[in-house]
Short mmCIF file of C-alpha atoms in Angstrom, two decimals:
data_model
loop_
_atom_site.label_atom_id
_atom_site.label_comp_id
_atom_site.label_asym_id
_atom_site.label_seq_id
_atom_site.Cartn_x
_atom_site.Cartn_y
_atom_site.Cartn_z
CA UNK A 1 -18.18 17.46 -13.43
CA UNK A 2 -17.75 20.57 -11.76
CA UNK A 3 -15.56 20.71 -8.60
CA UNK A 4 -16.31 22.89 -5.84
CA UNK A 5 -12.42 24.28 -6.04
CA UNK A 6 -10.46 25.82 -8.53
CA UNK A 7 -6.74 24.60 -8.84
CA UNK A 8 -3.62 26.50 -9.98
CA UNK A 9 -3.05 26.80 -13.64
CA UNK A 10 -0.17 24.95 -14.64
CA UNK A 11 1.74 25.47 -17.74
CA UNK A 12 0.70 23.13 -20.45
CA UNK A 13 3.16 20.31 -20.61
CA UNK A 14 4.71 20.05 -24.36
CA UNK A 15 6.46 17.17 -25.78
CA UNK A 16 9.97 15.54 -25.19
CA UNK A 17 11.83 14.05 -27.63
CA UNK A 18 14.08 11.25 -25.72
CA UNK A 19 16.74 8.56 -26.08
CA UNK A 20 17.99 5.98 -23.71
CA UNK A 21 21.29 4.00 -23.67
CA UNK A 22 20.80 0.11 -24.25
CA UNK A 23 19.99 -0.83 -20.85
CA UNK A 24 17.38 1.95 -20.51
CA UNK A 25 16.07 1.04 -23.62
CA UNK A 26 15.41 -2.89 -23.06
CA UNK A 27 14.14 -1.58 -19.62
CA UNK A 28 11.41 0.32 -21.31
CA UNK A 29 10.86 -2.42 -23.79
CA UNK A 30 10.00 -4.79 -21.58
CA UNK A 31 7.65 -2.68 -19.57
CA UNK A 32 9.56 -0.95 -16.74
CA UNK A 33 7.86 1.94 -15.60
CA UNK A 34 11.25 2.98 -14.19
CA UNK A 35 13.66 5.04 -16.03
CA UNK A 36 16.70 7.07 -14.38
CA UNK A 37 18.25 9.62 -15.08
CA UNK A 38 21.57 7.83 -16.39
CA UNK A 39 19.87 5.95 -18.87
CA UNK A 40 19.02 9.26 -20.60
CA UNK A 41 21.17 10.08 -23.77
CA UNK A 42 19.48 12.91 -25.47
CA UNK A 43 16.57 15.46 -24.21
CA UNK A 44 15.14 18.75 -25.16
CA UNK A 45 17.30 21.25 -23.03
CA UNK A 46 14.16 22.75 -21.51
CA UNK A 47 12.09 19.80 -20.50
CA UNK A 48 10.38 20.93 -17.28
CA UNK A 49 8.43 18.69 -14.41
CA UNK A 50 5.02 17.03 -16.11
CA UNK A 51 6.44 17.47 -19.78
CA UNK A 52 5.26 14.16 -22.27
CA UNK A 53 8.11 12.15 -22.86
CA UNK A 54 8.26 10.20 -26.28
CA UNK A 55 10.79 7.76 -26.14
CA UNK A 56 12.45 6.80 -29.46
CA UNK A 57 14.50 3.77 -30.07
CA UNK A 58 18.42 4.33 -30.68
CA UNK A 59 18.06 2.88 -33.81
CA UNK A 60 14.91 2.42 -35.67
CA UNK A 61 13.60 6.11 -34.59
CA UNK A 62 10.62 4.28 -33.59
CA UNK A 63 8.35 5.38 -30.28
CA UNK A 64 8.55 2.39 -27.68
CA UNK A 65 6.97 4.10 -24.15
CA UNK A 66 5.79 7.73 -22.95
CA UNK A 67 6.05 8.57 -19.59
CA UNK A 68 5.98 11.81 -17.79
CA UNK A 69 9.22 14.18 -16.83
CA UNK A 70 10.12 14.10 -13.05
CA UNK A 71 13.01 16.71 -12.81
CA UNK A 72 13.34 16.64 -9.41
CA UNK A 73 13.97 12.62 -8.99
CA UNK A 74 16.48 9.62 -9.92
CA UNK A 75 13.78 8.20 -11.59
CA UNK A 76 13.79 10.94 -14.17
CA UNK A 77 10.59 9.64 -16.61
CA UNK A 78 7.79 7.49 -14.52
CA UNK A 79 6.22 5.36 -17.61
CA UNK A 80 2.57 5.64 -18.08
CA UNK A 81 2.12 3.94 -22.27
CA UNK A 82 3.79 1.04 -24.15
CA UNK A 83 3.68 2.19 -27.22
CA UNK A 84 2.65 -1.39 -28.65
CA UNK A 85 -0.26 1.26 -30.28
CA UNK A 86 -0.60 4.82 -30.66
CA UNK A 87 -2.13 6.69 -28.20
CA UNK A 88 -3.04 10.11 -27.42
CA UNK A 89 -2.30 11.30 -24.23
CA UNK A 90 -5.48 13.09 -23.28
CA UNK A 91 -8.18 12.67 -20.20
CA UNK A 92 -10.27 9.65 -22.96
CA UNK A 93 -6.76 8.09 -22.16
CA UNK A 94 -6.79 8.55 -18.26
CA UNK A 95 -10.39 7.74 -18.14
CA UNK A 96 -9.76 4.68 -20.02
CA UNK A 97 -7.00 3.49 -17.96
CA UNK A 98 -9.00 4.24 -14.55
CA UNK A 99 -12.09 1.97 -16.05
CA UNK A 100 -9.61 -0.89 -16.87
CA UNK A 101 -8.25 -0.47 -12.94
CA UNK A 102 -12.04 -0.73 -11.63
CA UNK A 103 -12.85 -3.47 -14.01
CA UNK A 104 -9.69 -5.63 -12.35
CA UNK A 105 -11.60 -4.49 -8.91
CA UNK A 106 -15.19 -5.84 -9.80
CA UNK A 107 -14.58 -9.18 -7.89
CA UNK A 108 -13.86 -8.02 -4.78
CA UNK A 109 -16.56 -5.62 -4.70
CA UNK A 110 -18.70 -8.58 -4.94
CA UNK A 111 -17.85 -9.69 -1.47
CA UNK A 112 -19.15 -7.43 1.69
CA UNK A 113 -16.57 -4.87 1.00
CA UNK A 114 -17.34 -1.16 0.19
CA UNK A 115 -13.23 -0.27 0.31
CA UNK A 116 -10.59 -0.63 -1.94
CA UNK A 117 -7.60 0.55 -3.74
CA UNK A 118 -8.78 1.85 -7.02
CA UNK A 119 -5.35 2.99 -8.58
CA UNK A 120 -2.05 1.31 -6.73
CA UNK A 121 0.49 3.51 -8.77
CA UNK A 122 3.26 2.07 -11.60
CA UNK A 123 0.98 -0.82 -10.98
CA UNK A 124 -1.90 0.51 -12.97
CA UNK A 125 0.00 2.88 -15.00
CA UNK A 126 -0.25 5.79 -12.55
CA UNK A 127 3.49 6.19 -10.71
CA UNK A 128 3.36 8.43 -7.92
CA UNK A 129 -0.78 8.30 -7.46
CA UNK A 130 -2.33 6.52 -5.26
CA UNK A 131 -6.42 6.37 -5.28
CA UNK A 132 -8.38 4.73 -2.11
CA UNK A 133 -11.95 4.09 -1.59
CA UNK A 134 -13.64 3.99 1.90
CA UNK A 135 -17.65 4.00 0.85
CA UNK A 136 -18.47 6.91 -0.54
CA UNK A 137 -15.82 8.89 -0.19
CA UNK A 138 -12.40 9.17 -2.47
CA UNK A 139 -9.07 9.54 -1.43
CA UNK A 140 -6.01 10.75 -3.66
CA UNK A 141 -2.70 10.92 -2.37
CA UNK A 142 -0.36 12.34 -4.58
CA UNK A 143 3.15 11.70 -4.22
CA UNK A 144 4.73 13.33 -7.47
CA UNK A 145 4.11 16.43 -9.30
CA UNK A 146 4.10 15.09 -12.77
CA UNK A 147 0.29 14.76 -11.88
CA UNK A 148 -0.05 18.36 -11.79
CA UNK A 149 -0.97 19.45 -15.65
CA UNK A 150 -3.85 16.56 -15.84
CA UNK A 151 -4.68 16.30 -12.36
CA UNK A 152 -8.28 17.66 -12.77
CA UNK A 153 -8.88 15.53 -15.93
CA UNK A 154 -8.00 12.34 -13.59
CA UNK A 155 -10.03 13.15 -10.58
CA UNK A 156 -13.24 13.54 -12.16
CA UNK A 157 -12.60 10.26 -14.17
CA UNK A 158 -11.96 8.57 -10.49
CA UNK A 159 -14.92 10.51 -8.90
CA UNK A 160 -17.26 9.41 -12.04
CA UNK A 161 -16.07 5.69 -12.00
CA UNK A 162 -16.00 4.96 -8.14
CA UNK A 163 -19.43 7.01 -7.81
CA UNK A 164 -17.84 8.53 -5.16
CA UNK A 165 -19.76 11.41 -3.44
CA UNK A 166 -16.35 12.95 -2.06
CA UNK A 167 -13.34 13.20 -2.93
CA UNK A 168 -10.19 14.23 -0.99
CA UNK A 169 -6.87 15.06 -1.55
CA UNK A 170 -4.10 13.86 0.34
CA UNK A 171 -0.31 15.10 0.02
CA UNK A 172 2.98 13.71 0.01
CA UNK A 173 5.49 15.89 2.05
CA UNK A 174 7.07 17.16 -0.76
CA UNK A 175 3.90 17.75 -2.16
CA UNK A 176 2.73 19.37 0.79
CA UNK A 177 6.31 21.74 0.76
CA UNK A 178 5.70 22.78 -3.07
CA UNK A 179 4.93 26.08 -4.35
CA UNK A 180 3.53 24.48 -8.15
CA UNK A 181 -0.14 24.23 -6.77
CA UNK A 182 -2.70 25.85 -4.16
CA UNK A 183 -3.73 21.99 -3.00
CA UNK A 184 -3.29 21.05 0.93
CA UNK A 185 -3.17 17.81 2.00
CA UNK A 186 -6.48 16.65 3.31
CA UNK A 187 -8.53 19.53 1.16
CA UNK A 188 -12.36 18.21 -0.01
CA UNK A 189 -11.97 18.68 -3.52
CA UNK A 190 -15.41 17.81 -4.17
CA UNK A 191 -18.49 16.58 -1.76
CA UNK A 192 -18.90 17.40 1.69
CA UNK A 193 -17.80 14.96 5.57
CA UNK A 194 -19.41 15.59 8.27
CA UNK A 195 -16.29 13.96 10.13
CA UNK A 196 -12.68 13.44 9.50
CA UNK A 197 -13.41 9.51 10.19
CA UNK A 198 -15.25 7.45 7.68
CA UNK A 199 -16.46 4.04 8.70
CA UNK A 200 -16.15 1.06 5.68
CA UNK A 201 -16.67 -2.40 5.21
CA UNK A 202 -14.01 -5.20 4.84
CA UNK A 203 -15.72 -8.57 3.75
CA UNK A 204 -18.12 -7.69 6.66
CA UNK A 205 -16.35 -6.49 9.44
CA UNK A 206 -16.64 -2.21 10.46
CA UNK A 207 -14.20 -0.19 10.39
CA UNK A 208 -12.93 3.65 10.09
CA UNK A 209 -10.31 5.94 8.54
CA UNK A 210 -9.55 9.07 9.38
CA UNK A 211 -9.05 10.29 5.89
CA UNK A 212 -8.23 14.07 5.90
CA UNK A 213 -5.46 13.51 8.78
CA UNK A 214 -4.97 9.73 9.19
CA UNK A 215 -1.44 7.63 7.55
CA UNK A 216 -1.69 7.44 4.00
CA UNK A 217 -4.84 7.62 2.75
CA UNK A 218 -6.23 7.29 6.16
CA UNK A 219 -6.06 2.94 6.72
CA UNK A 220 -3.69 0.43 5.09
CA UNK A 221 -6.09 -1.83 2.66
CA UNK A 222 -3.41 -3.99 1.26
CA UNK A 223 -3.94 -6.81 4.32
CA UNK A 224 -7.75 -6.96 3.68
CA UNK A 225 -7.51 -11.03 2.87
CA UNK A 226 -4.80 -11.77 5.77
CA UNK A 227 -7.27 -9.96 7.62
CA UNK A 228 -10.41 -12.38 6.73
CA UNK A 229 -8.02 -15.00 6.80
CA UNK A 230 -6.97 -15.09 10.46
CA UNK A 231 -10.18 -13.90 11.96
CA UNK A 232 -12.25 -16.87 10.01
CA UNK A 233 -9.26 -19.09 11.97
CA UNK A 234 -9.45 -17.22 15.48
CA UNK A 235 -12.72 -18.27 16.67
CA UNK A 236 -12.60 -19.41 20.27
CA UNK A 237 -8.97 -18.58 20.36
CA UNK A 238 -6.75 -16.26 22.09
CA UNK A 239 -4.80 -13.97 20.04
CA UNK A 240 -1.83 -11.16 20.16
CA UNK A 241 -2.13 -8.40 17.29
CA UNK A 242 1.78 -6.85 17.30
CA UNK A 243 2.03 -3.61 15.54
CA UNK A 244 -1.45 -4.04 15.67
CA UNK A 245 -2.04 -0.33 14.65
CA UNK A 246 -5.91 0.27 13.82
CA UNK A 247 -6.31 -3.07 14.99
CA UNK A 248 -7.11 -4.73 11.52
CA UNK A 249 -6.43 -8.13 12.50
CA UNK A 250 -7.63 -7.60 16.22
CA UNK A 251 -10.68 -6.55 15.23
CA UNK A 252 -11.30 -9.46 12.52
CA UNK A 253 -10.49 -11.76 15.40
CA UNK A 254 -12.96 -10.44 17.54
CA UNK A 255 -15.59 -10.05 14.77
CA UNK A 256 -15.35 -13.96 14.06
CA UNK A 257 -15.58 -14.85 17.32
CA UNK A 258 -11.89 -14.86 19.34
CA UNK A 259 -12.20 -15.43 23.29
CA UNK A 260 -9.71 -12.73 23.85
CA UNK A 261 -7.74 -10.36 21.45
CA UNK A 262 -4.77 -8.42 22.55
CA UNK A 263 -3.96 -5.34 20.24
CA UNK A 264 -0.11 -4.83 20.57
CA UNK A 265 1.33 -1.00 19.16
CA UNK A 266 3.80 1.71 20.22
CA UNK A 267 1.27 4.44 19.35
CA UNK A 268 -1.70 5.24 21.81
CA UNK A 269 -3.42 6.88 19.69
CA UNK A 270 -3.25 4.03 17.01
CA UNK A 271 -4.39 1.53 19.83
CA UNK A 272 -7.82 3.93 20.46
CA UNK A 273 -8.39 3.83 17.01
CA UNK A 274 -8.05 -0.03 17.37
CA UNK A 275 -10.57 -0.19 20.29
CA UNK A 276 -12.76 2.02 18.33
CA UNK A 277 -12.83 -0.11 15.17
CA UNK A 278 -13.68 -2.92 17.58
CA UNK A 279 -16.70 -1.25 19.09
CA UNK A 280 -18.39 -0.72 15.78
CA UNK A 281 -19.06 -4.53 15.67
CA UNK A 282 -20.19 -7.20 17.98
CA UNK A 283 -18.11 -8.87 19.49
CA UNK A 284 -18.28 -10.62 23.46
CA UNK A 285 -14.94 -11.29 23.62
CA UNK A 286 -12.18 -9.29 25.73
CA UNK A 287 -10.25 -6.88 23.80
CA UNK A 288 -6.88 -6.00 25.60
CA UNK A 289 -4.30 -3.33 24.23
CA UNK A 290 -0.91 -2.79 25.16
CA UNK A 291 1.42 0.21 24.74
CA UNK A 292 4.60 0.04 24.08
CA UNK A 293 7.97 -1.08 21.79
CA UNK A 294 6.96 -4.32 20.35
CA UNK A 295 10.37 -5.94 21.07
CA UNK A 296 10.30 -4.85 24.54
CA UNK A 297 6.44 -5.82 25.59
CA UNK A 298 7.07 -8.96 23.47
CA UNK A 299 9.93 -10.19 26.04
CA UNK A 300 7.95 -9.07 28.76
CA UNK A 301 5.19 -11.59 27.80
CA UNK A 302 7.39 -14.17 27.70
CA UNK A 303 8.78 -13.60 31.23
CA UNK A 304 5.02 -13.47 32.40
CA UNK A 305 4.47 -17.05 31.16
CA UNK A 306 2.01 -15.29 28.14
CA UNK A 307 1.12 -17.63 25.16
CA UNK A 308 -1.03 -17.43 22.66
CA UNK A 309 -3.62 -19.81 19.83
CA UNK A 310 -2.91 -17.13 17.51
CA UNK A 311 0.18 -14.27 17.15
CA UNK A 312 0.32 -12.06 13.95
CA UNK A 313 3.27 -9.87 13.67
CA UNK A 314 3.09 -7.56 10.72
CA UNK A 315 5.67 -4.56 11.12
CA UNK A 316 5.60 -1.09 9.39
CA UNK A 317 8.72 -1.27 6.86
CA UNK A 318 12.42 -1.99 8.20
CA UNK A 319 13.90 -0.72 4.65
CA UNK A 320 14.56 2.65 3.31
CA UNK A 321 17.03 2.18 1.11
CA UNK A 322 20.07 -0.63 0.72
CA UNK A 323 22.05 -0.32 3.16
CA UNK A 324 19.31 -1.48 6.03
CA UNK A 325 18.42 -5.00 4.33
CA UNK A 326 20.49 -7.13 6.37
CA UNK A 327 19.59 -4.75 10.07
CA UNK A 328 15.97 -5.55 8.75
CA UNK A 329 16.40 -9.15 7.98
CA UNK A 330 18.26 -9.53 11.71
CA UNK A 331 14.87 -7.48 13.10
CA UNK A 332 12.37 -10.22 10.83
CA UNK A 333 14.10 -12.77 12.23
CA UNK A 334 13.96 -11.13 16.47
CA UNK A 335 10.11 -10.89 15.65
CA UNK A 336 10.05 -14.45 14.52
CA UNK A 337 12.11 -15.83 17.53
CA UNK A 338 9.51 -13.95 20.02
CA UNK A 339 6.64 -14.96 18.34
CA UNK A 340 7.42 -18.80 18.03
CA UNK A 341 7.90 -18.65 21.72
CA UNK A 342 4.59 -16.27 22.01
CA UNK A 343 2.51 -19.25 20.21
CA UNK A 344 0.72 -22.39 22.06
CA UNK A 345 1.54 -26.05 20.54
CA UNK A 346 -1.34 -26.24 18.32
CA UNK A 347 -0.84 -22.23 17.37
CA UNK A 348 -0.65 -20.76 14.30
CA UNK A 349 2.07 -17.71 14.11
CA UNK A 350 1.68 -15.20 11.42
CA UNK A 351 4.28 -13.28 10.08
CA UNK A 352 4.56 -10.25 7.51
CA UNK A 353 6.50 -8.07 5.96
CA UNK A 354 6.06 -5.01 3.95
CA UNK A 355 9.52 -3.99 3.32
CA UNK A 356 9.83 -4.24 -0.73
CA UNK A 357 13.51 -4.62 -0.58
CA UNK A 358 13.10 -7.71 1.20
CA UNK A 359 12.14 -10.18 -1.33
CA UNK A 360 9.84 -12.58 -0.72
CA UNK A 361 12.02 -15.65 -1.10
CA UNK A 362 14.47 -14.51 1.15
CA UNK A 363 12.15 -13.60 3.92
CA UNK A 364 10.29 -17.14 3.79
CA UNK A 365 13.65 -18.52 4.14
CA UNK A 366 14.75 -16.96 7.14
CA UNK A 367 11.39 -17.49 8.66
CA UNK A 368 11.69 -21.05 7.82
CA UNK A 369 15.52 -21.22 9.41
CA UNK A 370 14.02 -19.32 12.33
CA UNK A 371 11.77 -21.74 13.17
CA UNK A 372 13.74 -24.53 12.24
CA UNK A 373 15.83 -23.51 15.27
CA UNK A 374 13.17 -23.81 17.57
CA UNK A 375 12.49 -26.58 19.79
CA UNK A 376 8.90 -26.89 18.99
CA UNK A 377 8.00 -28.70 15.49
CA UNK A 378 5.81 -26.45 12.89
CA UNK A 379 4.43 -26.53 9.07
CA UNK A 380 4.18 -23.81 6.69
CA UNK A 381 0.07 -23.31 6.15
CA UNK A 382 0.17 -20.64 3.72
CA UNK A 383 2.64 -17.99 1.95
CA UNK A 384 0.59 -15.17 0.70
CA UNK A 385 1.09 -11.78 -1.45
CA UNK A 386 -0.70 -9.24 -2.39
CA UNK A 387 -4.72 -8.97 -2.78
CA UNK A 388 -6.90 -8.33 -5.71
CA UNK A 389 -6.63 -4.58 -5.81
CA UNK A 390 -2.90 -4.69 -5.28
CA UNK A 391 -1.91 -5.89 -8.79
CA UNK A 392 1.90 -6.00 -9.34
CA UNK A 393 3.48 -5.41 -12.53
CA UNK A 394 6.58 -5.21 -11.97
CA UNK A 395 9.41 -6.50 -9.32
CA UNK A 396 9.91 -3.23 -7.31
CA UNK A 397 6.08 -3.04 -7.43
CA UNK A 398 6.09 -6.30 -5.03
CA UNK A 399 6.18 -5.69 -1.12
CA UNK A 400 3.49 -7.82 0.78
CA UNK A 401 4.64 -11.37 1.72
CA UNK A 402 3.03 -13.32 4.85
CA UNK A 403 3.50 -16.00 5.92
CA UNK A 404 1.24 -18.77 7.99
CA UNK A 405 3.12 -21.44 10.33
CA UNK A 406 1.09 -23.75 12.95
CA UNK A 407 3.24 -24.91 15.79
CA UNK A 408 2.67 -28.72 16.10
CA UNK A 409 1.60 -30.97 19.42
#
């Protein structure tokens, strides 16, 4: 396949010879795509971003994982073989591992749904790559650049598998800051769009991403199930979307039927895209949006006597790094206080969290002692994780939870 762009040569990426300390080595062993820099024992002195690392065991001198050299991170190698066989690392073996990713896809894209995550990073053997598929067009984000040296090899493997016509390339900020390439983010690699904003389908429901300048990849797939789930249960109902952002459960709602739908975000620009996601379908119900800091607008609703059949509250991520667990958990559990008082008797509340830190477990509990607290009885529906083209393969890899609680008469 011939792309329409040339990119940078790169220096061909040679062969490290590594060892790990004990830990790193059982972490490798047992398939952690994970390994940091203080695990490391011995290295070639001049092993350079991209660089094939062979991992030997301290003892046996056997190979047990390669991954790929990140000099600039904590996570020094990002694992992309157990070496249960031999293997060489070539674009047959990218191309292989891309066909096994769509393969896991195929039932899902037997449903009315024409968008999907095709690689989801360490989870499919690609840490640091994400690949997204809205119709016919491909999008790559690219968040490390250990991709750099087989970068073209894997993007015509994506483009030839997802039959994608384009294909787009989206960078991280570091990425986007880096002098190792002549890539910009949102660049048509190959193809051609006629606008920035591609419409989809989700199980049949309309929607759009703007993929050369939108979040991400240009839409946030990984809810696609919650999605179907509470507009199939919103018919005839009234419903409050907070951090509704594209409205992705607002417009579901609407879709399947909802009497009136009130999209809930701090962004006014996220809230037109909602409103314009909702106009691609039919819908007679009354779609409201509000502007504004969910906390805030959520107290104000309460003050105004505002309930609700149906409240979803499904934040952006509360944890960057360790030390903002328990301010997160204190926020989960705000959002859970304001949105059992948000819901009718008879209403189901829906709550989510993407924040991997936060394990699942622990944020079911405090939802349950939440709502334990409350004066109005409930039961727990549903606890749900991640869809079909979200895999995960390891714990770090896990970050959707949601659950489903309907508040009794």
């Amino acid at each position: 396949m011939a792309f329409k762009r040339s990119f940078k040569a790169i220096e061909k990426p040679k062969n490290l010879a590594i060892k790990l300390n004990a830990k790193g080595e059982q972490s490798v062993v047992k398939g952690h795509p994970w390994v940091f820099s203080n695990s490391i024992v011995k290295i070639n002195d001049d092993a350079k971003t991209g660089d094939l690392a062979i991992i030997f065991s301290k003892n046996k001198n056997k190979v047990i994982g390669i991954g790929l050299y990140d000099a600039k991170s904590p996570i020094r190698i990002k694992m992309i073989h157990n070496a249960e066989t031999k293997v060489e690392i070539n674009s047959d073996f990218f191309h292989h591992k891309i066909k096994n990713a769509f393969d896991k896809r195929l039932e899902l894209l037997e449903t009315n749904t024409n968008s999907y995550r095709l690689l989801f990073g360490e989870n499919d053997g690609f840490p640091g790559l994400i690949a997204d598929v809205y119709d016919t067009v491909l999008v790559v984000k690219l968040y490390a650049e250990i991709w750099l040296p087989y970068l073209q090899a894997i993007l015509e493997s994506l483009q030839e598998i997802s039959n994608a016509e384009t294909l787009v390339m989206r960078l991280s900020r570091n990425l986007q800051n880096s002098p190792n390439h002549n890539l910009k983010d949102g660049d048509i690699i190959n193809g051609t769009l006629n606008n920035d904003v591609v419409e989809f389908i989700e199980h049949g429901v309309k929607f759009s991403a703007n993929v050369i300048k939108g979040h991400k990849t240009g839409y946030f797939l990984d809810h696609r199930a919650n999605r179907k789930r509470v507009g199939e249960l919103s018919r005839g109902k009234t419903v409050l979307d907070v951090f509704s952002y594209a409205g992705g459960f607002s417009v579901h709602a609407l879709a399947n039927g909802a009497e009136e739908v009130t999209s809930l975000d701090i962004s006014k620009q996220a809230l037109d895209m909602a409103r314009d996601n909702g106009k691609l379908n039919d819908y007679t119900g009354i779609h409201k949006t509000i502007s504004g800091d969910a906390f805030v607008e959520m107290k104000n609703l309460i003050k105004r006597g505002k309930r609700f059949d149906v409240v979803v509250i499904d934040p952006p991520s509360f944890v960057k790094q360790q030390s903002e667990i328990d301010l997160a958990k204190k926020k989960y559990a705000q959002l859970a206080e304001l949105g059992a008082r948000l819901t009718t008797k008879n209403g189901l509340l829906v709550l989510a969290s993407c924040s991997s830190r936060v394990l699942a477990q622990a944020f079911f509990d405090l939802n349950q002692r939440v709502l334990n607290a409350q004066p109005k009885l409930f039961e727990t529906i549903l606890k749900t994780k991640h869809d079909i083209d979200h895999p995960v393969t390891f714990p770090e890899g896990a970050y959707l939870k949601c659950g489903y609680y309907r508040f009794l008469e």
